[in-house]
Coordinates of N, CA, C and O in Angstrom, one line a residue:
M1 N 17.7 4.2 8.5 CA 17.1 4.7 7.3 C 15.6 4.6 7.4 O 14.9 4.0 6.7
S2 N 15.1 5.3 8.5 CA 13.7 5.2 8.7 C 13.0 6.6 8.6 O 11.8 6.7 8.9
K3 N 13.7 7.6 8.1 CA 13.2 8.9 7.9 C 12.9 9.2 6.4 O 13.7 8.8 5.6
V4 N 11.8 9.8 6.1 CA 11.5 10.2 4.8 C 12.7 10.9 4.1 O 13.1 10.6 3.0
E5 N 13.2 11.9 4.8 CA 14.3 12.7 4.3 C 15.6 11.9 3.9 O 16.3 12.3 3.1
D6 N 15.8 10.8 4.7 CA 17.0 10.0 4.5 C 16.8 8.9 3.5 O 17.8 8.2 3.2
F7 N 15.6 8.6 3.1 CA 15.3 7.5 2.3 C 16.0 7.6 0.9 O 16.6 6.6 0.5
L8 N 15.9 8.7 0.3 CA 16.5 8.9 -1.0 C 17.3 10.2 -1.0 O 16.8 11.2 -0.4
S9 N 18.4 10.3 -1.7 CA 19.1 11.5 -1.9 C 18.4 12.3 -3.0 O 17.5 11.8 -3.7
K10 N 18.7 13.6 -3.1 CA 18.1 14.5 -4.1 C 18.4 13.9 -5.5 O 17.5 14.0 -6.3
E11 N 19.6 13.4 -5.7 CA 20.0 12.9 -7.0 C 19.1 11.6 -7.3 O 18.6 11.5 -8.4
E12 N 18.9 10.8 -6.3 CA 18.1 9.6 -6.5 C 16.6 10.0 -6.8 O 16.0 9.4 -7.7
E13 N 16.1 11.1 -6.1 CA 14.8 11.5 -6.4 C 14.7 12.0 -7.8 O 13.7 11.7 -8.5
L14 N 15.7 12.7 -8.3 CA 15.7 13.2 -9.7 C 15.7 12.0 -10.7 O 15.0 12.1 -11.7
E15 N 16.4 11.0 -10.4 CA 16.4 9.8 -11.2 C 15.0 9.1 -11.3 O 14.6 8.6 -12.3
I16 N 14.4 9.1 -10.2 CA 13.0 8.5 -10.1 C 12.0 9.4 -10.9 O 11.2 8.9 -11.7
V17 N 12.1 10.7 -10.8 CA 11.3 11.6 -11.6 C 11.5 11.4 -13.1 O 10.6 11.4 -13.9
E18 N 12.8 11.2 -13.4 CA 13.2 11.0 -14.8 C 12.6 9.7 -15.3 O 12.1 9.6 -16.4
A19 N 12.6 8.6 -14.5 CA 12.0 7.3 -14.8 C 10.5 7.5 -15.1 O 10.0 6.9 -16.0
I20 N 9.8 8.3 -14.3 CA 8.4 8.6 -14.5 C 8.2 9.3 -15.9 O 7.4 8.9 -16.7
R21 N 9.1 10.3 -16.2 CA 9.0 11.0 -17.4 C 9.2 10.1 -18.6 O 8.4 10.1 -19.6
V22 N 10.2 9.2 -18.5 CA 10.5 8.3 -19.6 C 9.3 7.3 -19.8 O 8.9 7.0 -20.9
S23 N 8.8 6.8 -18.7 CA 7.7 5.8 -18.8 C 6.5 6.5 -19.4 O 5.8 5.8 -20.2
E24 N 6.2 7.7 -19.0 CA 5.0 8.4 -19.5 C 5.1 8.8 -21.0 O 4.1 9.2 -21.6
K25 N 6.3 8.7 -21.6 CA 6.4 9.1 -23.0 C 5.8 8.0 -23.8 O 5.4 8.3 -25.0
N26 N 5.6 6.8 -23.3 CA 5.1 5.7 -24.1 C 3.6 5.3 -23.7 O 3.1 4.4 -24.3
T27 N 3.1 6.0 -22.7 CA 1.7 5.6 -22.3 C 1.0 6.9 -21.9 O 1.6 7.9 -21.5
S28 N -0.3 6.8 -22.0 CA -1.2 7.9 -21.5 C -1.4 7.7 -20.0 O -2.0 8.5 -19.3
G29 N -0.9 6.6 -19.4 CA -1.0 6.3 -18.0 C -0.2 7.4 -17.2 O 0.7 8.0 -17.7
E30 N -0.6 7.6 -15.9 CA 0.0 8.6 -15.1 C 0.6 7.9 -13.9 O -0.1 7.1 -13.2
I31 N 1.9 8.1 -13.6 CA 2.6 7.4 -12.5 C 3.0 8.4 -11.5 O 3.5 9.5 -11.8
R32 N 2.8 8.1 -10.2 CA 3.2 9.0 -9.1 C 3.9 8.1 -8.0 O 3.6 6.9 -7.9
V33 N 4.8 8.8 -7.3 CA 5.4 8.1 -6.1 C 5.1 8.9 -4.9 O 5.3 10.2 -4.9
H34 N 4.7 8.3 -3.8 CA 4.5 8.9 -2.5 C 5.3 8.2 -1.5 O 5.2 7.0 -1.3
I35 N 6.0 9.0 -0.7 CA 6.8 8.5 0.4 C 6.4 9.1 1.7 O 6.3 10.4 1.8
E36 N 6.2 8.3 2.7 CA 5.9 8.9 4.0 C 6.5 8.0 5.1 O 7.0 6.9 4.8
Q37 N 6.6 8.5 6.3 CA 7.2 7.9 7.4 C 6.6 6.5 7.8 O 7.3 5.5 7.7
S38 N 5.3 6.6 8.1 CA 4.7 5.3 8.5 C 3.2 5.5 8.4 O 2.7 6.6 8.3
S39 N 2.5 4.4 8.6 CA 1.0 4.5 8.6 C 0.4 3.5 9.5 O 1.0 2.4 9.6
S40 N -0.6 3.8 10.2 CA -1.3 2.8 11.1 C -2.2 1.9 10.3 O -2.7 0.9 10.8
K41 N -2.4 2.3 9.0 CA -3.2 1.5 8.1 C -2.4 0.4 7.3 O -1.2 0.6 7.2
A42 N -3.1 -0.5 6.8 CA -2.5 -1.5 5.9 C -1.9 -0.7 4.7 O -2.6 0.3 4.3
P43 N -0.8 -1.1 4.1 CA -0.2 -0.3 3.0 C -1.1 -0.1 1.9 O -1.2 1.1 1.4
F44 N -1.9 -1.1 1.4 CA -2.7 -0.8 0.3 C -3.9 0.1 0.6 O -4.2 1.0 -0.2
D45 N -4.4 0.0 1.8 CA -5.5 0.9 2.3 C -5.0 2.4 2.3 O -5.7 3.3 1.9
R46 N -3.8 2.6 2.9 CA -3.2 3.9 2.9 C -2.9 4.4 1.5 O -3.1 5.6 1.2
A47 N -2.4 3.5 0.6 CA -2.1 3.9 -0.8 C -3.4 4.4 -1.4 O -3.3 5.4 -2.2
L48 N -4.5 3.7 -1.2 CA -5.8 4.2 -1.8 C -6.1 5.6 -1.3 O -6.6 6.4 -2.1
E49 N -5.9 5.8 0.0 CA -6.2 7.1 0.6 C -5.4 8.2 -0.1 O -5.9 9.2 -0.5
V50 N -4.1 7.9 -0.2 CA -3.1 8.9 -0.8 C -3.5 9.1 -2.3 O -3.5 10.2 -2.8
F51 N -3.9 8.0 -3.0 CA -4.3 8.1 -4.4 C -5.4 9.1 -4.5 O -5.3 10.0 -5.5
H52 N -6.4 9.1 -3.6 CA -7.5 10.1 -3.7 C -7.0 11.5 -3.3 O -7.4 12.5 -3.9
E53 N -6.2 11.6 -2.3 CA -5.6 12.9 -1.8 C -4.9 13.6 -2.9 O -4.9 14.8 -3.1
L54 N -4.2 12.8 -3.7 CA -3.4 13.4 -4.9 C -4.3 13.6 -6.1 O -3.8 13.9 -7.2
K55 N -5.6 13.3 -6.0 CA -6.5 13.4 -7.1 C -6.2 12.6 -8.3 O -6.5 12.9 -9.4
M56 N -5.6 11.4 -8.0 CA -5.2 10.5 -9.1 C -6.4 9.9 -9.8 O -6.3 9.4 -10.9
H57 N -7.5 9.8 -9.1 CA -8.7 9.2 -9.7 C -9.4 10.2 -10.7 O -10.4 9.8 -11.3
E58 N -8.8 11.4 -10.9 CA -9.4 12.3 -11.8 C -8.8 12.3 -13.2 O -9.2 13.2 -14.0
T59 N -7.9 11.4 -13.5 CA -7.4 11.3 -14.8 C -8.5 10.9 -15.8 O -9.4 10.1 -15.4
S60 N -8.5 11.4 -17.0 CA -9.6 11.1 -18.0 C -9.8 9.7 -18.3 O -10.9 9.2 -18.4
L61 N -8.7 8.8 -18.3 CA -8.9 7.4 -18.7 C -8.8 6.5 -17.4 O -8.8 5.3 -17.5
K62 N -8.8 7.1 -16.2 CA -8.8 6.4 -15.0 C -7.6 5.4 -15.0 O -7.7 4.2 -14.7
N63 N -6.4 6.0 -15.4 CA -5.2 5.1 -15.6 C -4.0 5.6 -14.8 O -2.9 5.6 -15.3
G64 N -4.3 6.1 -13.6 CA -3.2 6.5 -12.7 C -2.7 5.3 -11.9 O -3.4 4.3 -11.6
V65 N -1.4 5.4 -11.6 CA -0.7 4.3 -10.8 C 0.1 5.0 -9.7 O 0.8 6.0 -10.0
L66 N -0.1 4.6 -8.5 CA 0.6 5.1 -7.3 C 1.6 4.1 -6.7 O 1.1 3.0 -6.4
F67 N 2.8 4.5 -6.6 CA 3.8 3.7 -5.8 C 3.9 4.3 -4.5 O 4.3 5.5 -4.4
Y68 N 3.4 3.6 -3.5 CA 3.3 4.1 -2.1 C 4.4 3.4 -1.2 O 4.5 2.2 -1.2
F69 N 5.1 4.3 -0.4 CA 6.1 3.7 0.5 C 6.0 4.3 1.9 O 5.8 5.5 2.0
A70 N 6.0 3.4 2.9 CA 6.1 3.9 4.3 C 7.4 3.4 4.8 O 7.6 2.2 5.0
V71 N 8.4 4.3 4.9 CA 9.8 3.9 5.0 C 10.1 3.3 6.4 O 10.8 2.3 6.5
A72 N 9.5 3.8 7.5 CA 9.8 3.3 8.8 C 9.1 1.9 8.9 O 9.7 1.0 9.6
D73 N 8.0 1.7 8.3 CA 7.3 0.4 8.3 C 7.9 -0.6 7.4 O 7.6 -1.8 7.4
K74 N 8.8 -0.2 6.5 CA 9.4 -1.0 5.4 C 8.3 -1.7 4.6 O 8.4 -3.0 4.4
T75 N 7.3 -1.0 4.2 CA 6.2 -1.5 3.4 C 6.0 -0.6 2.2 O 6.3 0.5 2.2
F76 N 5.4 -1.2 1.2 CA 5.0 -0.5 0.0 C 3.8 -1.1 -0.6 O 3.5 -2.3 -0.4
A77 N 3.1 -0.4 -1.5 CA 2.0 -0.9 -2.2 C 2.0 -0.2 -3.6 O 2.4 0.9 -3.7
I78 N 1.4 -0.9 -4.6 CA 1.2 -0.3 -5.9 C -0.3 -0.3 -6.1 O -1.0 -1.3 -5.9
C79 N -0.9 0.8 -6.4 CA -2.3 1.0 -6.6 C -2.6 1.6 -7.9 O -2.1 2.6 -8.3
G80 N -3.4 0.9 -8.7 CA -3.9 1.3 -10.0 C -5.3 1.7 -10.0 O -6.1 1.2 -9.2
D81 N -5.7 2.6 -10.9 CA -7.1 3.1 -10.9 C -8.0 2.2 -11.7 O -7.5 1.2 -12.3
K82 N -9.3 2.4 -11.7 CA -10.3 1.6 -12.2 C -10.0 1.2 -13.7 O -10.2 0.1 -14.1
G83 N -9.6 2.2 -14.5 CA -9.4 2.0 -15.9 C -8.4 0.9 -16.1 O -8.5 0.1 -17.1
I84 N -7.3 0.9 -15.3 CA -6.3 -0.2 -15.4 C -6.8 -1.5 -14.9 O -6.8 -2.5 -15.6
N85 N -7.4 -1.5 -13.7 CA -7.9 -2.7 -13.1 C -9.0 -3.4 -13.9 O -9.2 -4.6 -13.8
D86 N -9.7 -2.6 -14.7 CA -10.8 -3.2 -15.5 C -10.2 -4.0 -16.7 O -10.9 -4.9 -17.2
V87 N -9.0 -3.8 -17.1 CA -8.5 -4.5 -18.3 C -7.3 -5.4 -18.0 O -6.9 -6.2 -18.9
V88 N -6.7 -5.3 -16.9 CA -5.5 -6.2 -16.6 C -5.9 -7.4 -15.8 O -6.9 -7.4 -15.1
T89 N -5.0 -8.4 -15.8 CA -5.2 -9.6 -15.0 C -5.0 -9.2 -13.5 O -4.3 -8.2 -13.2
T90 N -5.5 -10.1 -12.6 CA -5.4 -9.8 -11.2 C -4.0 -9.8 -10.7 O -3.7 -9.1 -9.7
D91 N -3.1 -10.5 -11.3 CA -1.7 -10.5 -10.8 C -0.8 -9.5 -11.6 O 0.4 -9.6 -11.6
F92 N -1.5 -8.5 -12.2 CA -0.8 -7.5 -13.0 C 0.4 -6.9 -12.3 O 1.5 -6.7 -12.9
W93 N 0.2 -6.5 -11.1 CA 1.3 -5.8 -10.4 C 2.3 -6.7 -9.7 O 3.3 -6.2 -9.2
D94 N 2.0 -8.0 -9.6 CA 2.9 -8.9 -8.9 C 4.4 -8.9 -9.5 O 5.3 -8.9 -8.7
C95 N 4.5 -8.9 -10.8 CA 5.8 -9.0 -11.4 C 6.6 -7.7 -11.1 O 7.8 -7.7 -10.9
T96 N 5.9 -6.6 -11.1 CA 6.5 -5.3 -10.8 C 7.0 -5.3 -9.3 O 8.1 -4.9 -9.0
K97 N 6.1 -5.7 -8.4 CA 6.5 -5.8 -7.0 C 7.7 -6.7 -6.8 O 8.6 -6.4 -6.0
D98 N 7.6 -7.9 -7.4 CA 8.7 -8.9 -7.3 C 10.1 -8.3 -7.7 O 11.1 -8.5 -7.0
A99 N 10.1 -7.6 -8.8 CA 11.3 -7.0 -9.3 C 11.8 -5.9 -8.3 O 13.0 -5.8 -8.1
M100 N 10.9 -5.2 -7.8 CA 11.3 -4.2 -6.8 C 11.9 -4.8 -5.5 O 12.9 -4.3 -5.0
I101 N 11.2 -5.8 -5.0 CA 11.7 -6.5 -3.8 C 13.1 -7.0 -3.9 O 13.9 -6.9 -3.0
V102 N 13.4 -7.5 -5.1 CA 14.8 -8.0 -5.3 C 15.8 -6.9 -5.0 O 16.8 -7.1 -4.3
Q103 N 15.5 -5.7 -5.6 CA 16.4 -4.6 -5.4 C 16.4 -4.1 -3.9 O 17.4 -3.8 -3.4
F104 N 15.2 -4.1 -3.3 CA 15.1 -3.6 -2.0 C 15.9 -4.5 -1.0 O 16.5 -4.0 -0.1
K105 N 15.8 -5.8 -1.2 CA 16.6 -6.7 -0.3 C 18.1 -6.5 -0.4 O 18.8 -6.8 0.6
S106 N 18.5 -5.9 -1.5 CA 20.0 -5.6 -1.6 C 20.3 -4.1 -1.1 O 21.4 -3.6 -1.3
G107 N 19.2 -3.5 -0.6 CA 19.4 -2.1 -0.1 C 19.4 -1.1 -1.2 O 19.7 0.1 -1.0
K108 N 19.0 -1.5 -2.4 CA 19.0 -0.6 -3.6 C 17.6 0.0 -3.8 O 16.9 -0.4 -4.7
F109 N 17.2 0.9 -2.9 CA 15.8 1.4 -3.0 C 15.5 2.2 -4.2 O 14.5 2.0 -4.8
K110 N 16.4 3.1 -4.5 CA 16.2 3.9 -5.7 C 16.0 3.1 -7.0 O 15.1 3.2 -7.8
Q111 N 16.9 2.1 -7.1 CA 16.9 1.2 -8.3 C 15.6 0.4 -8.3 O 15.0 0.2 -9.4
G112 N 15.2 -0.1 -7.2 CA 13.9 -0.8 -7.1 C 12.8 0.0 -7.6 O 11.9 -0.5 -8.3
I113 N 12.7 1.3 -7.1 CA 11.6 2.2 -7.5 C 11.7 2.5 -9.0 O 10.7 2.4 -9.7
V114 N 12.9 2.8 -9.5 CA 13.1 3.0 -10.9 C 12.6 1.8 -11.8 O 11.9 1.9 -12.7
D115 N 13.1 0.6 -11.4 CA 12.7 -0.6 -12.1 C 11.2 -0.8 -12.1 O 10.6 -1.2 -13.1
G116 N 10.6 -0.5 -10.9 CA 9.1 -0.6 -10.8 C 8.4 0.3 -11.8 O 7.4 -0.1 -12.5
I117 N 8.9 1.6 -11.8 CA 8.2 2.6 -12.6 C 8.4 2.2 -14.1 O 7.4 2.3 -14.9
L118 N 9.6 1.8 -14.5 CA 9.8 1.5 -15.9 C 9.0 0.2 -16.3 O 8.4 0.2 -17.4
N119 N 8.9 -0.7 -15.4 CA 8.1 -1.9 -15.7 C 6.6 -1.5 -15.8 O 5.9 -2.0 -16.7
A120 N 6.1 -0.7 -14.9 CA 4.8 -0.2 -15.0 C 4.5 0.5 -16.3 O 3.5 0.3 -17.0
G121 N 5.4 1.3 -16.7 CA 5.3 2.1 -18.0 C 5.2 1.1 -19.2 O 4.4 1.3 -20.1
E122 N 6.0 0.0 -19.2 CA 6.0 -1.0 -20.2 C 4.6 -1.7 -20.2 O 4.1 -1.9 -21.3
Q123 N 4.1 -2.0 -19.1 CA 2.9 -2.7 -19.0 C 1.7 -1.8 -19.4 O 0.8 -2.2 -20.1
L124 N 1.8 -0.6 -19.0 CA 0.7 0.4 -19.3 C 0.6 0.7 -20.7 O -0.5 0.9 -21.3
K125 N 1.7 0.7 -21.4 CA 1.6 1.1 -22.9 C 0.9 0.1 -23.7 O 0.4 0.4 -24.7
K126 N 0.8 -1.2 -23.2 CA 0.0 -2.2 -23.9 C -1.5 -1.9 -23.9 O -2.2 -2.1 -24.8
Y127 N -1.9 -1.3 -22.8 CA -3.3 -1.0 -22.6 C -3.7 0.4 -22.8 O -4.8 0.8 -23.2
F128 N -2.7 1.3 -22.6 CA -2.9 2.8 -22.6 C -1.8 3.4 -23.4 O -1.0 4.1 -22.8
P129 N -1.7 3.1 -24.7 CA -0.5 3.7 -25.5 C -0.6 5.2 -25.5 O -1.7 5.8 -25.5
W130 N 0.5 5.8 -25.6 CA 0.6 7.3 -25.8 C 0.0 7.6 -27.1 O 0.2 6.9 -28.1
S131 N -0.7 8.7 -27.2 CA -1.2 9.1 -28.5 C -1.1 10.6 -28.6 O -1.0 11.3 -27.6
E132 N -1.1 11.1 -29.8 CA -1.0 12.6 -30.1 C -2.1 13.3 -29.3 O -3.2 12.9 -29.2
G133 N -1.6 14.3 -28.6 CA -2.5 15.2 -27.8 C -2.6 14.8 -26.4 O -3.3 15.4 -25.6
D134 N -1.9 13.6 -26.0 CA -1.9 13.3 -24.6 C -1.2 14.4 -23.8 O -0.2 14.9 -24.2
T135 N -1.8 14.7 -22.6 CA -1.2 15.7 -21.7 C -0.8 15.0 -20.4 O -1.4 14.0 -20.1
N136 N 0.2 15.6 -19.8 CA 0.6 15.0 -18.5 C -0.4 15.6 -17.5 O -0.3 16.8 -17.1
E137 N -1.3 14.7 -17.0 CA -2.4 15.2 -16.2 C -2.0 15.3 -14.7 O -2.6 16.0 -13.9
L138 N -0.9 14.6 -14.3 CA -0.5 14.7 -12.9 C 1.0 15.0 -12.8 O 1.8 14.6 -13.7
S139 N 1.4 15.6 -11.7 CA 2.8 16.0 -11.5 C 3.7 14.7 -11.5 O 3.2 13.7 -11.0
N140 N 4.9 14.8 -11.9 CA 5.8 13.7 -11.9 C 6.6 13.7 -10.6 O 7.4 12.8 -10.3
E141 N 6.5 14.8 -9.8 CA 7.3 15.0 -8.6 C 6.9 14.0 -7.5 O 5.7 13.6 -7.5
I142 N 7.8 13.6 -6.7 CA 7.6 12.7 -5.6 C 6.9 13.5 -4.5 O 7.3 14.6 -4.2
S143 N 5.7 13.0 -4.1 CA 5.0 13.6 -2.9 C 5.5 12.9 -1.7 O 5.8 11.8 -1.6
K144 N 5.4 13.7 -0.6 CA 5.9 13.2 0.7 C 4.8 13.5 1.8 O 4.2 14.6 1.7
G145 N 4.7 12.6 2.7 CA 3.7 12.8 3.8 C 4.3 12.8 5.1 O 5.4 12.7 5.3

């Protein structure tokens, strides 16, 4: 299970995209998932790079969140933009990561990602609630590298 194409089935990808859609109904925050084979960089450093490649730093409230996965390396990182990091505690993403790791250890990758996304949506709505006129600034589709 070390190839990007084998990591998730089409059905699982659709469930993840749906989790993003559901989460974003309650928050103005923007959530993306990026999956790639591997990286020579530390997971968080590579996540920051991808964050900028996907132009996630261009959201109006600086409230984008990237879930980054390097499948062959068996690593992942969650990266939030400045608007989020300015208002949340430093351990903000730890509970999300912990919940995901529990699922990953059982081989339930899709469920771990969905749980992480839904948890992020719950957390984001506290600081960035959805309001009338909010637009979906970033694609909900999973990007792959």
